[in-house]
Each structure stands twice: as structure tokens, then as C-alpha cells.
XYZ file of N, CA, C and O in Angstrom:
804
model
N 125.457 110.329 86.555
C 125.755 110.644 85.147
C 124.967 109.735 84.209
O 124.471 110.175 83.171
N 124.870 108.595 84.548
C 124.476 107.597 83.497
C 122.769 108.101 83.812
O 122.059 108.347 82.837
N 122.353 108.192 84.849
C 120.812 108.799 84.473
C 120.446 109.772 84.043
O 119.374 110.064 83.513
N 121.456 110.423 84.279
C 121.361 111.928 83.097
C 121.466 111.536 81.607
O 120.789 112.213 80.833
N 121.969 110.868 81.264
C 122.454 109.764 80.092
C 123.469 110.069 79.601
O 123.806 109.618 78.507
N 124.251 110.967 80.338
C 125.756 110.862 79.987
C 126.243 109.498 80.336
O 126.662 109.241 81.464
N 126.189 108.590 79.339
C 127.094 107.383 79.374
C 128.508 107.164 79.260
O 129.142 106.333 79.909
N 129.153 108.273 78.052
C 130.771 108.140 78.788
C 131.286 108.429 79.577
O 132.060 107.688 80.184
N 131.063 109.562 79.855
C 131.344 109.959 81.254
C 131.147 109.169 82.189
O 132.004 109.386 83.046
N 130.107 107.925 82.649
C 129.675 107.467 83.456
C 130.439 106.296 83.670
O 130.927 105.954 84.747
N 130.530 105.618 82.448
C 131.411 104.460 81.822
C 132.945 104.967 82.161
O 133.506 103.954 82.579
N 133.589 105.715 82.172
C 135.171 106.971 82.608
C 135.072 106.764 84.043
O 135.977 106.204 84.662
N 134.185 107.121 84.510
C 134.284 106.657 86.675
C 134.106 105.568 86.572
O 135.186 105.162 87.000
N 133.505 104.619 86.301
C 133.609 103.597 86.533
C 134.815 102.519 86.270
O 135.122 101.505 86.897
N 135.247 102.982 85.380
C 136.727 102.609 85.039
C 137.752 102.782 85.508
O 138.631 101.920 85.537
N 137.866 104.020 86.012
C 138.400 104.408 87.347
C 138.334 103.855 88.604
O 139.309 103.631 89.321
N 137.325 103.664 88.836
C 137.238 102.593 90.277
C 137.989 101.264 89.994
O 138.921 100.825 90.668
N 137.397 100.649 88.811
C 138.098 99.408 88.389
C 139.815 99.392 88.731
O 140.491 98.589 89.375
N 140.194 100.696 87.971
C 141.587 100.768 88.544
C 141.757 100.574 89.517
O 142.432 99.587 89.812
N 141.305 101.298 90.366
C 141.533 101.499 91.761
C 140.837 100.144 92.315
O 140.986 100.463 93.494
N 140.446 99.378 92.365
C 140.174 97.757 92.938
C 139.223 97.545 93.280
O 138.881 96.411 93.616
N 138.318 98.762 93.321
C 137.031 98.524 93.374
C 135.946 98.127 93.236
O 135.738 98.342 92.041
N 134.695 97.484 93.815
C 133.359 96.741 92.925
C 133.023 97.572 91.834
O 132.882 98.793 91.902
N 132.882 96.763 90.671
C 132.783 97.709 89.870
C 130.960 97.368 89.182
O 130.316 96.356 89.459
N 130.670 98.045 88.646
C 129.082 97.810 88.037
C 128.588 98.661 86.516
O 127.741 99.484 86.168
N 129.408 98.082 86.076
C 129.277 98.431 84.576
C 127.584 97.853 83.903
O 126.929 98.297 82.960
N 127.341 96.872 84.723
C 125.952 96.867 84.178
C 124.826 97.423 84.766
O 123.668 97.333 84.356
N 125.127 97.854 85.497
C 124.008 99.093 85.802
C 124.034 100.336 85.426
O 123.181 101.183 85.694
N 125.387 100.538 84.552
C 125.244 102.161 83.298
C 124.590 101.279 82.248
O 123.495 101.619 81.799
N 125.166 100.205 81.838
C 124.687 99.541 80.544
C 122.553 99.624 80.831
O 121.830 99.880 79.869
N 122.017 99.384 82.115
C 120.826 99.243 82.067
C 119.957 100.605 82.438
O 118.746 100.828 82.426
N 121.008 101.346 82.742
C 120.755 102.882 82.785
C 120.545 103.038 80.962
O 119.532 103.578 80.517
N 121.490 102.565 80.160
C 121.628 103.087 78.699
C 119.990 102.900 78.019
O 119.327 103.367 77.094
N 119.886 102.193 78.808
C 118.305 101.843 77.780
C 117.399 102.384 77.894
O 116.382 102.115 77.254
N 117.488 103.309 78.740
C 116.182 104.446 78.731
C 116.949 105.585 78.080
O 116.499 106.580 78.648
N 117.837 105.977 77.223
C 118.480 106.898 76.892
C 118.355 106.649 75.198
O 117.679 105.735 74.726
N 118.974 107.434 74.539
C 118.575 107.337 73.187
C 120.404 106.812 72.510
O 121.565 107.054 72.839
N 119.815 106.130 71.609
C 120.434 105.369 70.625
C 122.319 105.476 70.528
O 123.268 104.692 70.513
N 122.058 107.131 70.473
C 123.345 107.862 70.466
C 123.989 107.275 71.418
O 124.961 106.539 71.242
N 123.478 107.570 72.516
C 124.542 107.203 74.302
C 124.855 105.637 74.299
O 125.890 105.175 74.778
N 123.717 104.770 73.631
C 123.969 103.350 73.654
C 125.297 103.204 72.868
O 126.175 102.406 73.198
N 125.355 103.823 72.075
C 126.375 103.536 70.811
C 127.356 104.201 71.523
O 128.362 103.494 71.578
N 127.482 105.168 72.043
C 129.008 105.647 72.587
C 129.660 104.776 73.973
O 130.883 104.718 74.102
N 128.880 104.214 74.827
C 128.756 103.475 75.436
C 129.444 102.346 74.760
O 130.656 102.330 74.975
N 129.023 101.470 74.058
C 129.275 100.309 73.275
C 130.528 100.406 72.753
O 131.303 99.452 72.687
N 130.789 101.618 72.342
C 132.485 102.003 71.916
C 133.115 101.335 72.903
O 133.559 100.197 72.750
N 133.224 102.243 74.374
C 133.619 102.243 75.055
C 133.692 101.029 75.755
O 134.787 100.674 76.191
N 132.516 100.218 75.961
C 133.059 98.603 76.421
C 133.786 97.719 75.714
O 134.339 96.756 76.243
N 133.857 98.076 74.016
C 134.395 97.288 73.082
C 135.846 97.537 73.305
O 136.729 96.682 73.239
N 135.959 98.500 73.511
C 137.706 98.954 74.044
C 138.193 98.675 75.103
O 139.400 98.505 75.273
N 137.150 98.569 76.152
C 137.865 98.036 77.193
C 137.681 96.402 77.103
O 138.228 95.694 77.948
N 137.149 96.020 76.390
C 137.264 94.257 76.177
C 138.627 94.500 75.385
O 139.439 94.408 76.306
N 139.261 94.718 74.393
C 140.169 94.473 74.283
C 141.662 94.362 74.697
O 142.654 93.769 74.273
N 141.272 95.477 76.053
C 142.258 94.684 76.886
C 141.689 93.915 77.913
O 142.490 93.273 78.593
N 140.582 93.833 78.168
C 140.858 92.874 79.465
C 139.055 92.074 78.899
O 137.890 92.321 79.210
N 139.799 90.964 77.857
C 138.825 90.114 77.195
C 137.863 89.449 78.138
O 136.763 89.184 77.651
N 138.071 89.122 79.419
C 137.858 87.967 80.197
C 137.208 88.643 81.293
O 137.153 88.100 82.396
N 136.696 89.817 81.076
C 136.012 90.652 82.250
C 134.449 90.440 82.058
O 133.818 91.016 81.172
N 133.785 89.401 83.136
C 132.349 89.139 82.857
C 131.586 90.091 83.367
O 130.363 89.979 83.289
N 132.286 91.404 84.093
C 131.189 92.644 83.798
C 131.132 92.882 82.766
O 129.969 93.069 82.406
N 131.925 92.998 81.938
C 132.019 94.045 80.881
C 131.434 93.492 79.793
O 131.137 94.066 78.746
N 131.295 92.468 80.051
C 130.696 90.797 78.753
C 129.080 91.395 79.265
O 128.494 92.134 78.475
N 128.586 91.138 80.246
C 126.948 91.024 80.926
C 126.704 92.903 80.182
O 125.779 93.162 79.411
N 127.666 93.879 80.612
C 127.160 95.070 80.184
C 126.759 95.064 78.491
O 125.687 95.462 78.035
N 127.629 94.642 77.891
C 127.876 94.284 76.456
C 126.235 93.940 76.100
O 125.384 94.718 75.669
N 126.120 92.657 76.400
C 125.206 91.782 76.275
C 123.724 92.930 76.438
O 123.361 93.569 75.450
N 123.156 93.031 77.476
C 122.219 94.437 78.269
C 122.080 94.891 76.845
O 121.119 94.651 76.113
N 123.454 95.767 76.460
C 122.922 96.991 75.487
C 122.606 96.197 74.259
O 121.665 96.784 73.724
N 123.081 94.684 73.240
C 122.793 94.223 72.874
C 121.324 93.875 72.669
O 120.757 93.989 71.583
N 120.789 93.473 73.709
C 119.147 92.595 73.582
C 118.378 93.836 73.139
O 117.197 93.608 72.877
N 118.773 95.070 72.999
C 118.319 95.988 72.075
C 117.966 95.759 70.781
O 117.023 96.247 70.157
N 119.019 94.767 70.324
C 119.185 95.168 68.946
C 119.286 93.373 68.017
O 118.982 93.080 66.861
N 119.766 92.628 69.003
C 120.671 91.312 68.573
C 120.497 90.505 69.753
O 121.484 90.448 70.488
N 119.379 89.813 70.135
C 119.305 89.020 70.559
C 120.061 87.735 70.938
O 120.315 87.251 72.041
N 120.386 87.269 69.493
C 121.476 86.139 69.845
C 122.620 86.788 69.964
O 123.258 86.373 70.932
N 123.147 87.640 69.377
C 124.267 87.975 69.582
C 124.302 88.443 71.532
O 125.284 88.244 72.247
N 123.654 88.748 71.766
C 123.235 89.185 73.205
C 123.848 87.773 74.096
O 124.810 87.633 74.851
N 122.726 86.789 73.569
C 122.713 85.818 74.093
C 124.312 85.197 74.100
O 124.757 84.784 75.171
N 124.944 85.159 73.177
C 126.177 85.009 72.812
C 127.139 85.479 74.369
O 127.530 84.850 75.352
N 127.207 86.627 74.003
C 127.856 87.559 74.950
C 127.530 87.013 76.207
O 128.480 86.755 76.946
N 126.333 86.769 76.627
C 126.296 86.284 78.084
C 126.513 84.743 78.369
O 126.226 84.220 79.446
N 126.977 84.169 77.436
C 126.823 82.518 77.390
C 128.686 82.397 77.783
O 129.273 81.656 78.571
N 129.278 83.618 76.715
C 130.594 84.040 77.005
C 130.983 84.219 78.643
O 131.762 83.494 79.262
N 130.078 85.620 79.292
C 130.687 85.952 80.417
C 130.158 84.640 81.417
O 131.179 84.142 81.891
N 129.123 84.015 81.833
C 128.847 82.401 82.511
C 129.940 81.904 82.110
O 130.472 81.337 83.065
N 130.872 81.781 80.701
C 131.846 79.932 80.682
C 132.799 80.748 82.183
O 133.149 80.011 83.105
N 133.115 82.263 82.234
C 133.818 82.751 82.902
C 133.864 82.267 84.001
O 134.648 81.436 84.460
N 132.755 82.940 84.593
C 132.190 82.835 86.086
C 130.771 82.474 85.981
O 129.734 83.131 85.890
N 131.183 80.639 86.044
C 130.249 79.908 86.123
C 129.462 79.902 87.449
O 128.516 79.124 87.576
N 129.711 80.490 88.144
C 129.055 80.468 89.490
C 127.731 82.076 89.748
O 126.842 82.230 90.585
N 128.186 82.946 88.639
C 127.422 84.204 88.610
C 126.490 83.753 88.140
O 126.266 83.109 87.116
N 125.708 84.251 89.241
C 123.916 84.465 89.315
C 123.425 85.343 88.175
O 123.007 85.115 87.040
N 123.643 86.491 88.943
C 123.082 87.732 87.761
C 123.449 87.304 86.174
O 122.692 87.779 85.328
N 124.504 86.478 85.717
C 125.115 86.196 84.029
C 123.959 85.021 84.032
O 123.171 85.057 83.087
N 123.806 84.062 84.939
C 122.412 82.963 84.583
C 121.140 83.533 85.147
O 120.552 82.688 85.821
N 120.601 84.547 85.097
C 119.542 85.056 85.349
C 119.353 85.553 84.134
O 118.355 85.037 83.632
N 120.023 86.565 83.221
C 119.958 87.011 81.749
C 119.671 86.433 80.929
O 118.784 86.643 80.101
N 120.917 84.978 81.097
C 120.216 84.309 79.970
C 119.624 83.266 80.100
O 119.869 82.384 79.277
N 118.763 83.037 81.041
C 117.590 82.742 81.517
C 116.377 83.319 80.627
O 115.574 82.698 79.929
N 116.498 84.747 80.876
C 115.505 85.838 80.508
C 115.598 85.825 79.269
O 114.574 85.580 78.632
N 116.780 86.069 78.599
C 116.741 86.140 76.727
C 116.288 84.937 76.311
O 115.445 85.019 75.418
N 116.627 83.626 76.737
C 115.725 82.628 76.262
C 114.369 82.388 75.968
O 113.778 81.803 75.060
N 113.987 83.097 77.143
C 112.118 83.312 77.641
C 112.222 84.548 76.123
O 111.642 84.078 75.144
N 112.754 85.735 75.911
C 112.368 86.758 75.152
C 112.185 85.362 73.676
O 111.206 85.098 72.978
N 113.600 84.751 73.692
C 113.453 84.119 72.324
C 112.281 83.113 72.045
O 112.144 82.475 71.002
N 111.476 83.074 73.117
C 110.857 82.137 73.271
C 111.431 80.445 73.363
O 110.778 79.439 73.085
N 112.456 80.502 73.709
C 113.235 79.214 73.827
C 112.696 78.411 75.496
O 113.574 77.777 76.082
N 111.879 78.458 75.876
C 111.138 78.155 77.184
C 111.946 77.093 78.408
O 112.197 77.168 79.611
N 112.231 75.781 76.934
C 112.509 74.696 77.896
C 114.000 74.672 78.382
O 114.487 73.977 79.273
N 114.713 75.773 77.428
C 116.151 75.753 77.723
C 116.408 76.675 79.056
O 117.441 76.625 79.723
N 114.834 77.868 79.432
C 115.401 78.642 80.135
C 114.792 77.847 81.440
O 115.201 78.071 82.580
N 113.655 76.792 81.100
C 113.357 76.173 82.475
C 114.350 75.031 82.830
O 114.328 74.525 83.952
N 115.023 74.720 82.087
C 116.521 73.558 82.326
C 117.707 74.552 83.320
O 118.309 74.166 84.323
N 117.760 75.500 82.859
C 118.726 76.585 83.019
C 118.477 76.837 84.555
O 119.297 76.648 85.454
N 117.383 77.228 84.660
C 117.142 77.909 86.073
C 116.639 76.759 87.232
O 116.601 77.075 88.421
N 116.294 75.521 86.812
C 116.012 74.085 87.354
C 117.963 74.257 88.017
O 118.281 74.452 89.190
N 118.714 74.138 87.089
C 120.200 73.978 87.760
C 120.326 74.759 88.713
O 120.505 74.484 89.900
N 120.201 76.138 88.029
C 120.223 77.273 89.257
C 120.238 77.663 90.691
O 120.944 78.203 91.542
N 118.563 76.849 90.422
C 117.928 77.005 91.908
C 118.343 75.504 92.624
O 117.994 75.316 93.790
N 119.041 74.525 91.945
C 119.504 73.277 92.571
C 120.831 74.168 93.383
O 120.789 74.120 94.613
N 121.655 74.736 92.932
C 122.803 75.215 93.145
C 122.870 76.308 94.111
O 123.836 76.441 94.862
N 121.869 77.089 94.107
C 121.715 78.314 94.449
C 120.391 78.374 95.305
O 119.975 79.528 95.403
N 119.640 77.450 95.934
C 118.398 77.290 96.986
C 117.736 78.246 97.491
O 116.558 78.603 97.520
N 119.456 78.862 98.183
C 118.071 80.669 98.919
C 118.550 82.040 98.008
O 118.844 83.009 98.708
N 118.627 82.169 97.001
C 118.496 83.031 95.824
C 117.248 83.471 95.248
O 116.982 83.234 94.070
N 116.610 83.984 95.876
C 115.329 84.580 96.085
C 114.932 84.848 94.376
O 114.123 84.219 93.694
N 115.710 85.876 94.025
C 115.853 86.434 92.493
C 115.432 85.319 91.613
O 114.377 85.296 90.979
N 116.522 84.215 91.626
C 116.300 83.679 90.666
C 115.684 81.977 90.949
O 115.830 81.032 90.173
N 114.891 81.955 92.453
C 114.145 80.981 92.769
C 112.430 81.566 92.199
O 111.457 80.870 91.909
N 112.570 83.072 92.196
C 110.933 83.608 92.196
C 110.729 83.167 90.315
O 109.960 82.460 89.664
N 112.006 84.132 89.995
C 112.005 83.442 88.288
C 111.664 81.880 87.767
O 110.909 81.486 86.878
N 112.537 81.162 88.693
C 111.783 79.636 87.872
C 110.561 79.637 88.592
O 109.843 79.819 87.609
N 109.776 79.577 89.522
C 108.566 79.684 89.868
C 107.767 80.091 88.924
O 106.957 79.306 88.431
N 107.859 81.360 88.522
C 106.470 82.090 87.915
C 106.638 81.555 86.376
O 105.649 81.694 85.656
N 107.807 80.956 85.813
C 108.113 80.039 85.206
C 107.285 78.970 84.587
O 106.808 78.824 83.462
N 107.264 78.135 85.893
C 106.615 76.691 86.132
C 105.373 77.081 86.090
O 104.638 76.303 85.481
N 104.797 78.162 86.593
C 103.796 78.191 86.616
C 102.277 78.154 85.351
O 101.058 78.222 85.505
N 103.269 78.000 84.038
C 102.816 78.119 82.783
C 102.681 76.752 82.491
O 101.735 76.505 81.744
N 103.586 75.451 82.992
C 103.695 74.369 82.588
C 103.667 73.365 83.820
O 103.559 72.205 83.423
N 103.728 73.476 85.099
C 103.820 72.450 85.963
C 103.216 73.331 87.084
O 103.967 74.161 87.596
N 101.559 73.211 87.649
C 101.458 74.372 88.541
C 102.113 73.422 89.735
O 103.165 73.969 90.064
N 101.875 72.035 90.628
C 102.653 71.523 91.766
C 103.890 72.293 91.656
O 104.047 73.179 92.496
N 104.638 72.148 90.927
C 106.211 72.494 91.208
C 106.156 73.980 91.361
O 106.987 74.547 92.071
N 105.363 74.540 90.828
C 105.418 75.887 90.782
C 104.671 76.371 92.486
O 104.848 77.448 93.054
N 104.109 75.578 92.823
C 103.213 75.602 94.225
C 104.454 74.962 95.140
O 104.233 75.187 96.331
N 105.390 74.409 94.976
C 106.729 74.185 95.859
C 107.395 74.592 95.781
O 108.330 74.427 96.565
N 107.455 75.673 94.503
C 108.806 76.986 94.749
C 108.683 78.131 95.579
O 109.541 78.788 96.170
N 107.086 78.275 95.487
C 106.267 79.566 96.221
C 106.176 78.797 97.627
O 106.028 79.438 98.668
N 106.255 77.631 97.617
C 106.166 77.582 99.051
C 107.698 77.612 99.821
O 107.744 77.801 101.037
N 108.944 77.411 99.023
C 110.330 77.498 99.509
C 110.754 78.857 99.827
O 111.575 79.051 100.724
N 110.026 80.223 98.855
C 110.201 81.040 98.701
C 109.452 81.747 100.149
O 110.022 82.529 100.910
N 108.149 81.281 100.275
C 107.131 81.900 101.455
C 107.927 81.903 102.582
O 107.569 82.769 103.381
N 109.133 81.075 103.034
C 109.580 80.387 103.464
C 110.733 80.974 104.213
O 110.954 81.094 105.418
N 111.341 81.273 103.239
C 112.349 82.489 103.077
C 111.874 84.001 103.475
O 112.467 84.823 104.174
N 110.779 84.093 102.894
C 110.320 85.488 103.185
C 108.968 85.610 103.833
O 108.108 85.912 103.005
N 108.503 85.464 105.090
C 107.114 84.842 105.552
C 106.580 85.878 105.548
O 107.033 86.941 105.973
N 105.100 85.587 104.849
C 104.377 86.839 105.213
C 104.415 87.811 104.058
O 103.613 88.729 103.886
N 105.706 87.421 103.089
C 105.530 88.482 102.107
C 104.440 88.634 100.912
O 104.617 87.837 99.991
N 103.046 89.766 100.736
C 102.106 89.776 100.341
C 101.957 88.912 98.732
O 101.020 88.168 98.445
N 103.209 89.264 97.771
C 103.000 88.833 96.446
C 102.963 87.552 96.282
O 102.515 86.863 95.366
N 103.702 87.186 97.680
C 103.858 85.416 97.513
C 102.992 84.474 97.991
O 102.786 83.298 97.690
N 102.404 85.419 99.004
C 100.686 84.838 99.559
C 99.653 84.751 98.498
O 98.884 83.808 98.310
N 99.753 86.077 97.696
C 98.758 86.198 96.626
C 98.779 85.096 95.440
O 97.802 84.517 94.965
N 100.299 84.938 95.043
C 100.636 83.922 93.728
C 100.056 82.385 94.600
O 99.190 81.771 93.978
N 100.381 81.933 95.613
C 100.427 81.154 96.603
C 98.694 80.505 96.391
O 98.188 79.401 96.191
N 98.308 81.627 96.535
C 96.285 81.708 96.816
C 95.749 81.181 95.166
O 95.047 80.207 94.896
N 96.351 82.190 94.234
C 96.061 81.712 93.203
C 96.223 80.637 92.540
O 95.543 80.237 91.595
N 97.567 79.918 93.261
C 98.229 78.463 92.157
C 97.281 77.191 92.989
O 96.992 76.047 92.639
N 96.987 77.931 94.157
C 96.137 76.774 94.990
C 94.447 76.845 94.463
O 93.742 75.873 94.191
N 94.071 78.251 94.420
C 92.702 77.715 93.238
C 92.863 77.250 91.938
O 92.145 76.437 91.356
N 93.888 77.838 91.506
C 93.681 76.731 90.289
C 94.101 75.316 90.183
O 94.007 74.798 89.071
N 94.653 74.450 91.396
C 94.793 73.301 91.131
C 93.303 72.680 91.996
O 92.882 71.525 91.931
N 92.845 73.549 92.595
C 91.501 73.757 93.393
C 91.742 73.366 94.892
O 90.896 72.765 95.554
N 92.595 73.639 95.227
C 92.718 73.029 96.542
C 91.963 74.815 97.405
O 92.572 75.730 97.960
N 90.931 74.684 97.217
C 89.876 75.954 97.958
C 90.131 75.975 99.303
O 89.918 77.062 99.840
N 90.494 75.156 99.949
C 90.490 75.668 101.499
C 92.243 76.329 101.723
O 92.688 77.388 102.167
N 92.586 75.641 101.411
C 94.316 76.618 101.043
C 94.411 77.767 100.534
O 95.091 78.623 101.102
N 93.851 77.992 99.536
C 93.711 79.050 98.690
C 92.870 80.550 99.548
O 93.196 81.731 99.667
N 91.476 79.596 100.089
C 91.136 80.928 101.390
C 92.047 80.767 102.406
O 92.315 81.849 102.929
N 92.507 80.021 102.787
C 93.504 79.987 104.025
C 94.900 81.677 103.741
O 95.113 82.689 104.409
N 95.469 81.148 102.479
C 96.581 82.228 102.153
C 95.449 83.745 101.888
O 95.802 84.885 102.190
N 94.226 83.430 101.337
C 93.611 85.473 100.874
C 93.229 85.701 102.350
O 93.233 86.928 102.455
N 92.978 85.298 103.265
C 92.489 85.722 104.257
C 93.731 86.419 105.108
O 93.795 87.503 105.688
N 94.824 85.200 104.920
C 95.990 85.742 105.565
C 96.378 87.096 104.974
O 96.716 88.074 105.641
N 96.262 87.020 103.213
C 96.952 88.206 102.638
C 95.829 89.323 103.328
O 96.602 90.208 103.694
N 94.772 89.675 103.621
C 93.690 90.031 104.038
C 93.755 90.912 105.924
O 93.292 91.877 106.532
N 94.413 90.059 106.063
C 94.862 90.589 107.846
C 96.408 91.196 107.661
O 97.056 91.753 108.546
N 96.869 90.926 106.174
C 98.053 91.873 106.375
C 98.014 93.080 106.042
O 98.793 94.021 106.195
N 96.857 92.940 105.489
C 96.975 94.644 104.818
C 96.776 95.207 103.365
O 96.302 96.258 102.934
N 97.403 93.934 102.700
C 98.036 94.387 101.520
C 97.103 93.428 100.276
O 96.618 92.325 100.527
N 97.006 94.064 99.048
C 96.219 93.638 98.306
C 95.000 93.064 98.763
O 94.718 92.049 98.127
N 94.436 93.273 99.372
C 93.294 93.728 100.087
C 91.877 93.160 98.707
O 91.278 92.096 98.550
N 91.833 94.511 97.957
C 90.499 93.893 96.885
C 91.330 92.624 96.257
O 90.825 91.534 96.524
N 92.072 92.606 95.766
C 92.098 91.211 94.799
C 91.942 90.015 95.840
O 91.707 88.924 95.321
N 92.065 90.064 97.642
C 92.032 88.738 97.935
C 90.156 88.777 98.429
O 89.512 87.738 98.576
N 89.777 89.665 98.547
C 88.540 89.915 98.470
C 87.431 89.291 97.301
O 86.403 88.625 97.420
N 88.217 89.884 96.036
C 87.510 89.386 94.898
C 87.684 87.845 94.742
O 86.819 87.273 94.078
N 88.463 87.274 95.149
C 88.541 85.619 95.112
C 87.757 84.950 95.850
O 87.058 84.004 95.489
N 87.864 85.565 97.271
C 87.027 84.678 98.205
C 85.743 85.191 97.775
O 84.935 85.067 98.696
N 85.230 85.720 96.738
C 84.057 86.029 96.736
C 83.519 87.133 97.856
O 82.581 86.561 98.413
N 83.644 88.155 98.310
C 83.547 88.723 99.737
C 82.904 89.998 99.109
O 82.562 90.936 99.829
């Protein structure tokens, strides 16, 4: 329903499950809403505003809130998700957002403080270890060359991380590393011309 962009309707089952005790994922209609037009966001938005009033303290319904927000209200966005984190300080996905709205606000160092805790807390969280990485990579390439390598780590062999891997190592110039990872990306298969075009080949 919600990709059809019937959003109340979609937002109505899902509420239903909630009853019924179920995982519920109100923010994935809310991120369905944003490819839909204005109208569905807004009927949508009704509809979470009502169900916050009874059940204030629901950090789905705060993170969905927030989603259809960064549409329109940034801080207020930001707000909303700063809300559903005091909740459930331990949710990933609520410090991954506003992680991200910081970066939109251009607020940089708050979202690299933010996700520095994160990934202290949260080590094999792939999601939001790749985020402070590509991160760092604007302001500290070493650290950013030890997240990609925690991450490689986790996931061996996986092509994007060989490639970022190849690149953070020519640009700090360490050249024999750097062909070491395109050659590897090179026998896997995958991105193929771009590790080509580096090694010069």
C-alpha cells in the first residue's frame, strides 16, 4: 500500500500489527512517503500525530515523524529524532539519522562526535561503521584507512571496500597497498575498469 502511496491505509495495518504485538515499522511507510506527493505525506503526518498522542514515548513513531519532517524542517526533524534516541538510547537506526541530518545541516563535527560514540559502542555495525568511515575520509584519511580496514574485516573480499581501501591508500600514497587491494578488486571480478584505470593498465 504505502508504495502504491496509499499512506493511510498503510499507516491502518500497521497499527494493527502494533496492536497485535507485533514488529512494527512505521518508518519504512514514512520513507515510502517520500517518493509520493505532498498530499499522502500530510495525511500520513495526521495520522502519526494522533497516534503520538496516545502513546507519546513510541520511538518508531518519533523516527517516522522525523523521515517525513527532513522534507520540510530540518531542525524540527532533528528535534524529533534527538526526542526518539533520549528514548532508546541504544537505537542504531535513531543515531544513524541524526547522524545524517547533521551532515545535511552541515553540522560535520557534531555528526563525526556522534558516530565516533557509535561505532565505540556498536564495533560490528556495519551500517553505521561504513558511515563514520566515508566520513573521516574528508578530514582524517589514517582513521578513515582503519575503519575500512575493520570493516574489510567483517566483510572480506567485499568489492566497494577494496575499492575505497585502494583509493584512501593512494592518496596517503602508500602505492604498493593501493595496487595490492586493485589487483585483488581485479581477480574478483568486480569494478574491473576503475581498478584498471588506477593501476594505470
Amino acid at each position: 500500500l504505502a508504495r502504491q502511496g496509499d499512506m493511510a491505509r498503510a499507516f491502518e495495518y500497521m497499527a494493527q500489527v502494533q496492536k497485535l504485538g507485533g514488529n512494527t515499522a512505521f518508518t519504512s511507510i514514512a520513507a515510502e512517503s517520500l517518493r509520493h506527493s505532498n498530499a499522502e505525506r500530510a495525511e500520513l503526518m495526521k495520522a502519526i500525530d494522533r497516534s503520538l498522542l496516545q502513546r507519546p514515548d513510541d520511538a518508531d513513531l518519533l523516527l517516522s515523524k522525523s523521515i517525513i519532517l527532513q522534507k520540510t524542517d530540518k531542525a524540527a526533524a532533528l528535534e524529533t529524532v534527538r526526542k526518539a534516541r533520549s528514548l532508546e538510547p541504544d537505537n542504531t537506526q535513531a543515531l544513524i539519522m541524526e547522524a545524517t541530518l547533521l551532515l545535511q545541516m552541515e553540522r560535520s563535527e557534531e555528526a563525526l562526535s556522534l558516530l565516533e560514540q557509535g561505532v565505540a559502542e556498536n564495533p560490528r555495525h556495519r551500517r553505521l561503521r561504513l558511515l563514520y568511515a566515508r566520513l573521516l575520509t574528508q578530514t582524517d584519511l589514517m582513521g578513515a584507512k582503519a575503519e575500512f580496514e575493520a570493516l574489510l574485516e567483517m566483510a572480506p573480499g567485499d568489492p566497494d571496500l577494496l575499492y575505497s581501501l585502494g583509493i584512501i591508500n593512494r592518496e596517503i600514497k602508500d602505492y604498493d597497498e593501493a595496487t595490492r587491494l586493485f589487483e585483488q578488486l581485479i581477480d574478483s571480478g568486480a569494478r574491473q575498469s576503475e581498478a584498471h584505470y588506477y593501476l594505470g593498465i
